[in-house]
Amino acid sequence: MALIRWQPFQELETLHRQMDQMFDDMSGLTRNHQTTWKPAIELQDTDDHVILRAEIPGIEGKDLDVRVTRDAVAITGEHRYEKKAEEKGFFRSEFRYGKFGRVIPLPVAVKNDQVQADFTNGILTLTLPKVESAKNRVVKLNLVESAAVLETSQEQQVDTETNDVWESKPAEPATV
C-alpha cells in the first residue's frame, strides 16, 4: 500500500471550490466552469512506474484535456448531451452529462515529459515513469555493537539530489 503525500494547499483549494459551489447552489447562481462529476480512477505504484487508469465512458479523446506535472495529474473535459430529433418513448436517463474534472495527486514524483497514454473503450491509461530519486532503493546498514569496532577512516558522502558533499567521522567513545 502506497502512502500519498498530504498537500495542504491542494486541500484548501478543494475546500474553497466546494464552499463556492455550496454558496452558488444556495443563491441559484451557476458558474460556467462548474464540474458535474468526477471520473473514477485506479492508481497503481510499481517499481519503475505509476499507472493511472481513469474511467471516462462516452467521451471521445478530442474532448479530454489531460495535464501532467511531477506530482499530479489533472483530467478535465465535457460529456455533451446530444439531442436527437425524435425522442419518443424516452422515460429515464442515468447518463452523466456536463463538464467533469479531477486532480489526482501522485504518490511519488514522475517524469512528466515521458508519459505514455492510451484511451481505449472509455478507459484512459497513463503510464508515468518515476524520477530516479523516487524509486525505492534498498540500502544495507552496517550496525556496530561497540565503539571499539568503529572504523577510524573518514568517509566522504554525496547527496545525489543536491550534490552536497560532507564528511562523516566515526563517533568518539564516551569517557566517564
Short mmCIF file of N, CA and C in Angstrom, two decimals:
data_model
loop_
_atom_site.label_atom_id
_atom_site.label_comp_id
_atom_site.label_asym_id
_atom_site.label_seq_id
_atom_site.Cartn_x
_atom_site.Cartn_y
_atom_site.Cartn_z
N MET A 1 0.85 -1.17 0.00
CA MET A 1 0.00 0.00 0.00
C MET A 1 0.89 1.23 0.00
N ALA A 2 0.65 2.13 -0.93
CA ALA A 2 1.46 3.33 -1.05
C ALA A 2 0.87 4.46 -0.22
N LEU A 3 1.73 5.25 0.32
CA LEU A 3 1.30 6.44 1.05
C LEU A 3 1.23 7.61 0.09
N ILE A 4 0.25 8.45 0.25
CA ILE A 4 0.11 9.64 -0.59
C ILE A 4 0.45 10.85 0.25
N ARG A 5 1.33 11.69 -0.31
CA ARG A 5 1.74 12.88 0.42
C ARG A 5 0.54 13.81 0.63
N TRP A 6 0.47 14.37 1.82
CA TRP A 6 -0.57 15.33 2.11
C TRP A 6 -0.16 16.67 1.54
N GLN A 7 -1.05 17.27 0.77
CA GLN A 7 -0.78 18.55 0.13
C GLN A 7 -1.80 19.56 0.65
N PRO A 8 -1.43 20.32 1.69
CA PRO A 8 -2.40 21.18 2.35
C PRO A 8 -2.97 22.26 1.42
N PHE A 9 -2.17 22.80 0.51
CA PHE A 9 -2.69 23.85 -0.36
C PHE A 9 -3.71 23.30 -1.35
N GLN A 10 -3.51 22.08 -1.80
CA GLN A 10 -4.49 21.46 -2.69
C GLN A 10 -5.78 21.18 -1.93
N GLU A 11 -5.66 20.75 -0.69
CA GLU A 11 -6.84 20.51 0.14
C GLU A 11 -7.61 21.81 0.36
N LEU A 12 -6.89 22.91 0.60
CA LEU A 12 -7.55 24.21 0.79
C LEU A 12 -8.25 24.65 -0.50
N GLU A 13 -7.60 24.41 -1.64
CA GLU A 13 -8.22 24.78 -2.92
C GLU A 13 -9.51 23.98 -3.15
N THR A 14 -9.47 22.71 -2.83
CA THR A 14 -10.67 21.87 -2.97
C THR A 14 -11.77 22.36 -2.04
N LEU A 15 -11.42 22.67 -0.80
CA LEU A 15 -12.39 23.20 0.15
C LEU A 15 -12.97 24.53 -0.36
N HIS A 16 -12.12 25.39 -0.91
CA HIS A 16 -12.58 26.68 -1.46
C HIS A 16 -13.58 26.46 -2.58
N ARG A 17 -13.28 25.53 -3.51
CA ARG A 17 -14.20 25.25 -4.62
C ARG A 17 -15.54 24.71 -4.11
N GLN A 18 -15.46 23.81 -3.11
CA GLN A 18 -16.69 23.24 -2.56
C GLN A 18 -17.54 24.29 -1.87
N MET A 19 -16.89 25.19 -1.13
CA MET A 19 -17.63 26.28 -0.46
C MET A 19 -18.26 27.20 -1.51
N ASP A 20 -17.52 27.56 -2.55
CA ASP A 20 -18.07 28.38 -3.62
C ASP A 20 -19.28 27.71 -4.26
N GLN A 21 -19.15 26.41 -4.53
CA GLN A 21 -20.26 25.69 -5.14
C GLN A 21 -21.47 25.65 -4.21
N MET A 22 -21.24 25.47 -2.90
CA MET A 22 -22.35 25.43 -1.94
C MET A 22 -23.09 26.77 -1.92
N PHE A 23 -22.34 27.89 -1.88
CA PHE A 23 -22.98 29.19 -1.86
C PHE A 23 -23.66 29.50 -3.19
N ASP A 24 -23.07 29.05 -4.30
CA ASP A 24 -23.71 29.23 -5.60
C ASP A 24 -25.02 28.45 -5.67
N ASP A 25 -25.02 27.24 -5.14
CA ASP A 25 -26.23 26.43 -5.14
C ASP A 25 -27.33 27.08 -4.30
N MET A 26 -26.92 27.65 -3.16
CA MET A 26 -27.91 28.30 -2.30
C MET A 26 -28.46 29.57 -2.92
N SER A 27 -27.65 30.29 -3.68
CA SER A 27 -28.11 31.55 -4.25
C SER A 27 -28.71 31.38 -5.64
N GLY A 28 -28.61 30.18 -6.21
CA GLY A 28 -29.17 29.95 -7.52
C GLY A 28 -28.24 30.34 -8.65
N LEU A 29 -27.03 30.78 -8.34
CA LEU A 29 -26.06 31.13 -9.37
C LEU A 29 -25.35 29.88 -9.86
N THR A 30 -24.94 29.88 -11.11
CA THR A 30 -24.13 28.79 -11.64
C THR A 30 -22.91 29.39 -12.30
N ARG A 31 -21.87 28.65 -12.32
CA ARG A 31 -20.64 29.10 -12.97
C ARG A 31 -20.45 28.29 -14.25
N ASN A 32 -19.78 28.89 -15.21
CA ASN A 32 -19.54 28.20 -16.46
C ASN A 32 -18.56 27.04 -16.30
N HIS A 33 -17.62 27.15 -15.37
CA HIS A 33 -16.62 26.11 -15.23
C HIS A 33 -16.98 25.08 -14.15
N GLN A 34 -18.22 25.07 -13.74
CA GLN A 34 -18.65 24.14 -12.70
C GLN A 34 -18.59 22.70 -13.22
N THR A 35 -18.00 21.82 -12.45
CA THR A 35 -17.94 20.42 -12.84
C THR A 35 -19.13 19.68 -12.24
N THR A 36 -19.64 18.71 -13.00
CA THR A 36 -20.82 17.99 -12.54
C THR A 36 -20.50 16.59 -12.05
N TRP A 37 -19.35 16.04 -12.43
CA TRP A 37 -18.98 14.72 -11.97
C TRP A 37 -17.48 14.52 -12.07
N LYS A 38 -16.98 13.49 -11.37
CA LYS A 38 -15.55 13.17 -11.38
C LYS A 38 -15.38 11.74 -11.86
N PRO A 39 -14.42 11.52 -12.77
CA PRO A 39 -14.19 10.14 -13.22
C PRO A 39 -13.59 9.28 -12.12
N ALA A 40 -13.98 8.01 -12.10
CA ALA A 40 -13.41 7.06 -11.14
C ALA A 40 -12.01 6.68 -11.62
N ILE A 41 -11.10 6.44 -10.65
CA ILE A 41 -9.71 6.12 -11.02
C ILE A 41 -9.20 4.89 -10.28
N GLU A 42 -8.13 4.33 -10.82
CA GLU A 42 -7.31 3.31 -10.16
C GLU A 42 -5.88 3.80 -10.25
N LEU A 43 -5.14 3.71 -9.16
CA LEU A 43 -3.75 4.18 -9.13
C LEU A 43 -2.89 3.02 -8.64
N GLN A 44 -1.90 2.64 -9.46
CA GLN A 44 -1.02 1.53 -9.12
C GLN A 44 0.42 2.03 -9.09
N ASP A 45 1.14 1.72 -8.01
CA ASP A 45 2.53 2.13 -7.83
C ASP A 45 3.41 0.91 -7.99
N THR A 46 4.18 0.83 -9.12
CA THR A 46 5.09 -0.28 -9.34
C THR A 46 6.52 0.18 -9.04
N ASP A 47 7.49 -0.69 -9.29
CA ASP A 47 8.88 -0.34 -9.01
C ASP A 47 9.36 0.85 -9.84
N ASP A 48 9.01 0.87 -11.14
CA ASP A 48 9.53 1.90 -12.04
C ASP A 48 8.50 2.92 -12.51
N HIS A 49 7.21 2.61 -12.35
CA HIS A 49 6.16 3.46 -12.90
C HIS A 49 5.02 3.65 -11.91
N VAL A 50 4.22 4.68 -12.18
CA VAL A 50 2.92 4.84 -11.57
C VAL A 50 1.93 4.69 -12.71
N ILE A 51 0.95 3.81 -12.54
CA ILE A 51 -0.04 3.58 -13.59
C ILE A 51 -1.38 4.12 -13.11
N LEU A 52 -1.93 5.04 -13.87
CA LEU A 52 -3.22 5.66 -13.55
C LEU A 52 -4.22 5.25 -14.61
N ARG A 53 -5.35 4.73 -14.15
CA ARG A 53 -6.45 4.38 -15.06
C ARG A 53 -7.67 5.17 -14.63
N ALA A 54 -8.28 5.87 -15.58
CA ALA A 54 -9.48 6.66 -15.30
C ALA A 54 -10.62 6.15 -16.19
N GLU A 55 -11.77 5.97 -15.57
CA GLU A 55 -12.96 5.50 -16.28
C GLU A 55 -13.74 6.72 -16.78
N ILE A 56 -13.75 6.89 -18.11
CA ILE A 56 -14.42 8.05 -18.71
C ILE A 56 -15.27 7.56 -19.89
N PRO A 57 -16.40 6.88 -19.61
CA PRO A 57 -17.21 6.32 -20.69
C PRO A 57 -17.98 7.39 -21.47
N GLY A 58 -18.17 7.11 -22.75
CA GLY A 58 -18.98 8.00 -23.59
C GLY A 58 -18.27 9.27 -24.03
N ILE A 59 -16.99 9.38 -23.80
CA ILE A 59 -16.23 10.58 -24.15
C ILE A 59 -15.26 10.22 -25.27
N GLU A 60 -15.08 11.14 -26.20
CA GLU A 60 -14.07 10.96 -27.24
C GLU A 60 -12.77 11.59 -26.77
N GLY A 61 -11.66 11.10 -27.28
CA GLY A 61 -10.35 11.60 -26.89
C GLY A 61 -10.18 13.08 -27.15
N LYS A 62 -10.83 13.60 -28.20
CA LYS A 62 -10.70 15.03 -28.52
C LYS A 62 -11.39 15.92 -27.49
N ASP A 63 -12.26 15.35 -26.68
CA ASP A 63 -12.97 16.12 -25.65
C ASP A 63 -12.28 16.08 -24.29
N LEU A 64 -11.11 15.42 -24.22
CA LEU A 64 -10.36 15.32 -22.97
C LEU A 64 -9.19 16.30 -22.94
N ASP A 65 -8.90 16.82 -21.77
CA ASP A 65 -7.72 17.64 -21.54
C ASP A 65 -6.98 17.01 -20.36
N VAL A 66 -5.79 16.45 -20.64
CA VAL A 66 -5.01 15.78 -19.62
C VAL A 66 -3.70 16.54 -19.46
N ARG A 67 -3.42 16.95 -18.22
CA ARG A 67 -2.18 17.66 -17.91
C ARG A 67 -1.46 16.94 -16.79
N VAL A 68 -0.14 16.79 -16.97
CA VAL A 68 0.67 16.04 -16.01
C VAL A 68 1.79 16.92 -15.49
N THR A 69 1.90 17.02 -14.17
CA THR A 69 3.04 17.67 -13.54
C THR A 69 3.87 16.58 -12.86
N ARG A 70 4.92 16.98 -12.18
CA ARG A 70 5.77 15.99 -11.49
C ARG A 70 5.03 15.28 -10.36
N ASP A 71 3.99 15.92 -9.80
CA ASP A 71 3.34 15.32 -8.63
C ASP A 71 1.83 15.21 -8.72
N ALA A 72 1.24 15.48 -9.89
CA ALA A 72 -0.23 15.37 -10.01
C ALA A 72 -0.63 15.23 -11.48
N VAL A 73 -1.85 14.71 -11.67
CA VAL A 73 -2.45 14.60 -13.00
C VAL A 73 -3.82 15.27 -12.93
N ALA A 74 -4.10 16.14 -13.91
CA ALA A 74 -5.41 16.80 -13.99
C ALA A 74 -6.12 16.31 -15.26
N ILE A 75 -7.34 15.84 -15.09
CA ILE A 75 -8.14 15.36 -16.21
C ILE A 75 -9.42 16.18 -16.23
N THR A 76 -9.69 16.86 -17.34
CA THR A 76 -10.92 17.64 -17.49
C THR A 76 -11.52 17.37 -18.86
N GLY A 77 -12.77 17.67 -19.00
CA GLY A 77 -13.45 17.51 -20.28
C GLY A 77 -14.93 17.78 -20.14
N GLU A 78 -15.66 17.44 -21.18
CA GLU A 78 -17.11 17.65 -21.16
C GLU A 78 -17.80 16.53 -21.93
N HIS A 79 -18.84 15.97 -21.32
CA HIS A 79 -19.68 14.98 -21.97
C HIS A 79 -20.93 15.73 -22.43
N ARG A 80 -21.00 15.98 -23.72
CA ARG A 80 -22.09 16.80 -24.27
C ARG A 80 -23.34 15.95 -24.52
N TYR A 81 -24.48 16.54 -24.19
CA TYR A 81 -25.76 15.89 -24.43
C TYR A 81 -26.12 16.07 -25.90
N GLU A 82 -26.39 14.98 -26.57
CA GLU A 82 -26.77 15.04 -27.97
C GLU A 82 -28.27 14.89 -28.07
N LYS A 83 -28.95 15.96 -28.40
CA LYS A 83 -30.41 15.92 -28.52
C LYS A 83 -30.75 15.38 -29.90
N LYS A 84 -31.55 14.36 -29.90
CA LYS A 84 -31.96 13.75 -31.15
C LYS A 84 -33.28 14.36 -31.60
N ALA A 85 -33.52 14.35 -32.88
CA ALA A 85 -34.71 14.98 -33.44
C ALA A 85 -35.99 14.32 -32.90
N GLU A 86 -35.97 13.02 -32.77
CA GLU A 86 -37.17 12.33 -32.31
C GLU A 86 -36.84 11.53 -31.06
N GLU A 87 -37.43 11.92 -29.94
CA GLU A 87 -37.15 11.24 -28.69
C GLU A 87 -38.44 10.72 -28.05
N LYS A 88 -39.25 10.05 -28.81
CA LYS A 88 -40.48 9.48 -28.28
C LYS A 88 -40.15 8.24 -27.47
N GLY A 89 -40.85 8.06 -26.40
CA GLY A 89 -40.67 6.89 -25.56
C GLY A 89 -39.49 7.01 -24.59
N PHE A 90 -38.86 8.16 -24.54
CA PHE A 90 -37.73 8.37 -23.63
C PHE A 90 -38.31 8.61 -22.25
N PHE A 91 -37.99 7.73 -21.30
CA PHE A 91 -38.55 7.85 -19.97
C PHE A 91 -37.53 8.25 -18.92
N ARG A 92 -36.34 7.68 -18.99
CA ARG A 92 -35.37 7.90 -17.93
C ARG A 92 -33.95 7.82 -18.48
N SER A 93 -33.07 8.66 -17.95
CA SER A 93 -31.66 8.61 -18.33
C SER A 93 -30.81 8.79 -17.08
N GLU A 94 -29.86 7.89 -16.88
CA GLU A 94 -28.92 8.00 -15.77
C GLU A 94 -27.52 8.33 -16.25
N PHE A 95 -27.40 8.69 -17.52
CA PHE A 95 -26.10 9.08 -18.04
C PHE A 95 -25.69 10.41 -17.43
N ARG A 96 -24.40 10.60 -17.29
CA ARG A 96 -23.88 11.84 -16.75
C ARG A 96 -23.45 12.75 -17.90
N TYR A 97 -23.98 13.96 -17.93
CA TYR A 97 -23.62 14.94 -18.94
C TYR A 97 -23.06 16.17 -18.25
N GLY A 98 -22.28 16.91 -18.99
CA GLY A 98 -21.73 18.15 -18.47
C GLY A 98 -20.23 18.08 -18.31
N LYS A 99 -19.69 19.10 -17.69
CA LYS A 99 -18.25 19.19 -17.50
C LYS A 99 -17.82 18.30 -16.35
N PHE A 100 -16.63 17.76 -16.48
CA PHE A 100 -16.08 16.95 -15.42
C PHE A 100 -14.61 17.30 -15.25
N GLY A 101 -14.09 16.98 -14.09
CA GLY A 101 -12.69 17.25 -13.84
C GLY A 101 -12.23 16.57 -12.57
N ARG A 102 -10.95 16.27 -12.55
CA ARG A 102 -10.38 15.66 -11.37
C ARG A 102 -8.88 15.89 -11.36
N VAL A 103 -8.35 16.23 -10.18
CA VAL A 103 -6.90 16.35 -9.99
C VAL A 103 -6.50 15.21 -9.07
N ILE A 104 -5.56 14.39 -9.55
CA ILE A 104 -5.13 13.22 -8.80
C ILE A 104 -3.69 13.44 -8.33
N PRO A 105 -3.47 13.57 -7.02
CA PRO A 105 -2.09 13.69 -6.52
C PRO A 105 -1.39 12.34 -6.66
N LEU A 106 -0.13 12.39 -7.07
CA LEU A 106 0.64 11.16 -7.27
C LEU A 106 1.45 10.85 -6.02
N PRO A 107 1.67 9.56 -5.73
CA PRO A 107 2.40 9.20 -4.50
C PRO A 107 3.90 9.51 -4.57
N VAL A 108 4.46 9.65 -5.78
CA VAL A 108 5.88 9.96 -5.97
C VAL A 108 6.02 10.91 -7.15
N ALA A 109 7.19 11.53 -7.28
CA ALA A 109 7.46 12.40 -8.43
C ALA A 109 7.65 11.54 -9.68
N VAL A 110 7.15 12.06 -10.81
CA VAL A 110 7.24 11.34 -12.08
C VAL A 110 7.90 12.22 -13.14
N LYS A 111 8.36 11.57 -14.20
CA LYS A 111 8.93 12.28 -15.35
C LYS A 111 7.77 12.65 -16.26
N ASN A 112 7.28 13.87 -16.11
CA ASN A 112 6.06 14.24 -16.84
C ASN A 112 6.29 14.44 -18.34
N ASP A 113 7.52 14.44 -18.80
CA ASP A 113 7.78 14.56 -20.23
C ASP A 113 7.93 13.20 -20.92
N GLN A 114 7.76 12.09 -20.18
CA GLN A 114 7.89 10.75 -20.74
C GLN A 114 6.66 9.89 -20.47
N VAL A 115 5.50 10.51 -20.39
CA VAL A 115 4.25 9.80 -20.08
C VAL A 115 3.73 9.10 -21.32
N GLN A 116 3.27 7.86 -21.14
CA GLN A 116 2.62 7.13 -22.21
C GLN A 116 1.13 7.09 -21.92
N ALA A 117 0.30 7.40 -22.94
CA ALA A 117 -1.14 7.45 -22.74
C ALA A 117 -1.85 6.52 -23.72
N ASP A 118 -2.93 5.93 -23.25
CA ASP A 118 -3.77 5.08 -24.09
C ASP A 118 -5.22 5.34 -23.69
N PHE A 119 -6.09 5.55 -24.68
CA PHE A 119 -7.51 5.78 -24.40
C PHE A 119 -8.31 4.80 -25.25
N THR A 120 -8.78 3.72 -24.61
CA THR A 120 -9.49 2.66 -25.30
C THR A 120 -10.73 2.29 -24.53
N ASN A 121 -11.86 2.20 -25.23
CA ASN A 121 -13.13 1.77 -24.64
C ASN A 121 -13.51 2.55 -23.39
N GLY A 122 -13.26 3.86 -23.39
CA GLY A 122 -13.64 4.70 -22.26
C GLY A 122 -12.72 4.63 -21.07
N ILE A 123 -11.56 3.96 -21.20
CA ILE A 123 -10.59 3.87 -20.12
C ILE A 123 -9.32 4.59 -20.55
N LEU A 124 -8.96 5.62 -19.80
CA LEU A 124 -7.71 6.35 -20.03
C LEU A 124 -6.65 5.72 -19.15
N THR A 125 -5.55 5.24 -19.77
CA THR A 125 -4.45 4.64 -19.03
C THR A 125 -3.20 5.48 -19.25
N LEU A 126 -2.64 5.98 -18.15
CA LEU A 126 -1.40 6.75 -18.20
C LEU A 126 -0.31 5.95 -17.49
N THR A 127 0.81 5.75 -18.17
CA THR A 127 1.97 5.11 -17.57
C THR A 127 3.00 6.21 -17.32
N LEU A 128 3.24 6.49 -16.06
CA LEU A 128 4.08 7.61 -15.65
C LEU A 128 5.38 7.08 -15.06
N PRO A 129 6.51 7.24 -15.75
CA PRO A 129 7.78 6.75 -15.18
C PRO A 129 8.22 7.59 -13.99
N LYS A 130 8.74 6.91 -12.97
CA LYS A 130 9.19 7.61 -11.77
C LYS A 130 10.53 8.29 -12.03
N VAL A 131 10.77 9.41 -11.35
CA VAL A 131 12.09 10.01 -11.41
C VAL A 131 13.04 9.11 -10.62
N GLU A 132 14.30 9.14 -10.97
CA GLU A 132 15.28 8.22 -10.39
C GLU A 132 15.31 8.28 -8.87
N SER A 133 15.23 9.46 -8.29
CA SER A 133 15.32 9.57 -6.83
C SER A 133 14.08 9.06 -6.12
N ALA A 134 12.97 8.87 -6.86
CA ALA A 134 11.73 8.42 -6.23
C ALA A 134 11.60 6.90 -6.18
N LYS A 135 12.46 6.20 -6.91
CA LYS A 135 12.39 4.75 -6.90
C LYS A 135 12.82 4.23 -5.53
N ASN A 136 12.20 3.15 -5.13
CA ASN A 136 12.56 2.55 -3.84
C ASN A 136 13.96 1.98 -3.94
N ARG A 137 14.81 2.43 -3.07
CA ARG A 137 16.18 1.93 -3.04
C ARG A 137 16.39 1.20 -1.73
N VAL A 138 17.11 0.09 -1.82
CA VAL A 138 17.43 -0.68 -0.63
C VAL A 138 18.86 -0.33 -0.26
N VAL A 139 19.05 0.06 0.98
CA VAL A 139 20.37 0.44 1.47
C VAL A 139 20.71 -0.49 2.62
N LYS A 140 21.89 -1.13 2.53
CA LYS A 140 22.33 -2.01 3.60
C LYS A 140 23.01 -1.18 4.67
N LEU A 141 22.57 -1.35 5.90
CA LEU A 141 23.13 -0.63 7.02
C LEU A 141 24.08 -1.54 7.77
N ASN A 142 25.26 -1.03 8.10
CA ASN A 142 26.21 -1.77 8.92
C ASN A 142 26.02 -1.34 10.37
N LEU A 143 25.58 -2.25 11.18
CA LEU A 143 25.35 -1.95 12.58
C LEU A 143 26.57 -2.34 13.39
N VAL A 144 26.93 -1.50 14.34
CA VAL A 144 28.10 -1.72 15.16
C VAL A 144 27.65 -1.93 16.60
N GLU A 145 28.23 -2.96 17.25
CA GLU A 145 27.82 -3.26 18.61
C GLU A 145 28.56 -2.46 19.66
N SER A 146 29.81 -2.11 19.42
CA SER A 146 30.55 -1.36 20.41
C SER A 146 31.40 -0.30 19.73
N ALA A 147 31.85 0.66 20.50
CA ALA A 147 32.65 1.75 19.96
C ALA A 147 34.01 1.27 19.51
N ALA A 148 34.53 0.16 20.02
CA ALA A 148 35.85 -0.34 19.64
C ALA A 148 35.87 -0.86 18.21
N VAL A 149 34.73 -1.22 17.66
CA VAL A 149 34.67 -1.77 16.31
C VAL A 149 34.60 -0.67 15.25
N LEU A 150 34.37 0.56 15.65
CA LEU A 150 34.23 1.65 14.69
C LEU A 150 35.50 1.82 13.87
N GLU A 151 35.32 2.08 12.60
CA GLU A 151 36.47 2.35 11.74
C GLU A 151 36.99 3.74 12.02
N THR A 152 38.28 3.91 11.83
CA THR A 152 38.86 5.23 12.08
C THR A 152 39.03 6.03 10.80
N SER A 153 38.69 5.44 9.68
CA SER A 153 38.84 6.19 8.42
C SER A 153 37.65 7.13 8.22
N GLN A 154 37.92 8.18 7.48
CA GLN A 154 36.86 9.14 7.17
C GLN A 154 36.22 8.74 5.85
N GLU A 155 34.92 8.96 5.74
CA GLU A 155 34.20 8.67 4.50
C GLU A 155 33.63 9.96 3.96
N GLN A 156 33.64 10.08 2.65
CA GLN A 156 33.05 11.25 2.01
C GLN A 156 31.75 10.80 1.38
N GLN A 157 30.65 11.54 1.64
CA GLN A 157 29.34 11.17 1.13
C GLN A 157 28.81 12.31 0.27
N VAL A 158 28.02 11.92 -0.76
CA VAL A 158 27.44 12.91 -1.67
C VAL A 158 25.94 12.74 -1.67
N ASP A 159 25.22 13.84 -1.46
CA ASP A 159 23.77 13.84 -1.57
C ASP A 159 23.44 13.92 -3.05
N THR A 160 22.76 12.89 -3.62
CA THR A 160 22.53 12.82 -5.05
C THR A 160 21.58 13.88 -5.57
N GLU A 161 20.71 14.39 -4.75
CA GLU A 161 19.76 15.40 -5.22
C GLU A 161 20.36 16.80 -5.23
N THR A 162 21.19 17.13 -4.24
CA THR A 162 21.72 18.49 -4.16
C THR A 162 23.19 18.58 -4.48
N ASN A 163 23.84 17.41 -4.68
CA ASN A 163 25.27 17.33 -4.94
C ASN A 163 26.10 17.95 -3.82
N ASP A 164 25.56 18.00 -2.61
CA ASP A 164 26.32 18.49 -1.47
C ASP A 164 27.25 17.38 -1.01
N VAL A 165 28.45 17.76 -0.60
CA VAL A 165 29.43 16.80 -0.14
C VAL A 165 29.69 17.07 1.33
N TRP A 166 29.74 16.02 2.14
CA TRP A 166 30.07 16.20 3.53
C TRP A 166 30.93 15.01 3.98
N GLU A 167 31.62 15.20 5.06
CA GLU A 167 32.46 14.14 5.60
C GLU A 167 31.84 13.63 6.88
N SER A 168 31.91 12.33 7.06
CA SER A 168 31.40 11.76 8.30
C SER A 168 32.56 11.12 9.03
N LYS A 169 32.63 11.37 10.30
CA LYS A 169 33.69 10.81 11.13
C LYS A 169 33.04 9.84 12.11
N PRO A 170 33.76 8.80 12.45
CA PRO A 170 33.19 7.89 13.44
C PRO A 170 33.05 8.58 14.78
N ALA A 171 32.07 8.14 15.53
CA ALA A 171 31.82 8.75 16.84
C ALA A 171 32.95 8.40 17.80
N GLU A 172 33.31 9.36 18.60
CA GLU A 172 34.34 9.15 19.61
C GLU A 172 33.70 8.41 20.79
N PRO A 173 34.43 7.46 21.37
CA PRO A 173 33.85 6.77 22.52
C PRO A 173 33.69 7.75 23.68
N ALA A 174 32.62 7.59 24.40
CA ALA A 174 32.36 8.47 25.54
C ALA A 174 33.27 8.12 26.69
N THR A 175 33.78 9.17 27.34
CA THR A 175 34.62 8.94 28.52
C THR A 175 33.85 9.37 29.74
N VAL A 176 34.00 8.60 30.79
CA VAL A 176 33.26 8.88 32.02
C VAL A 176 34.19 9.37 33.08
#
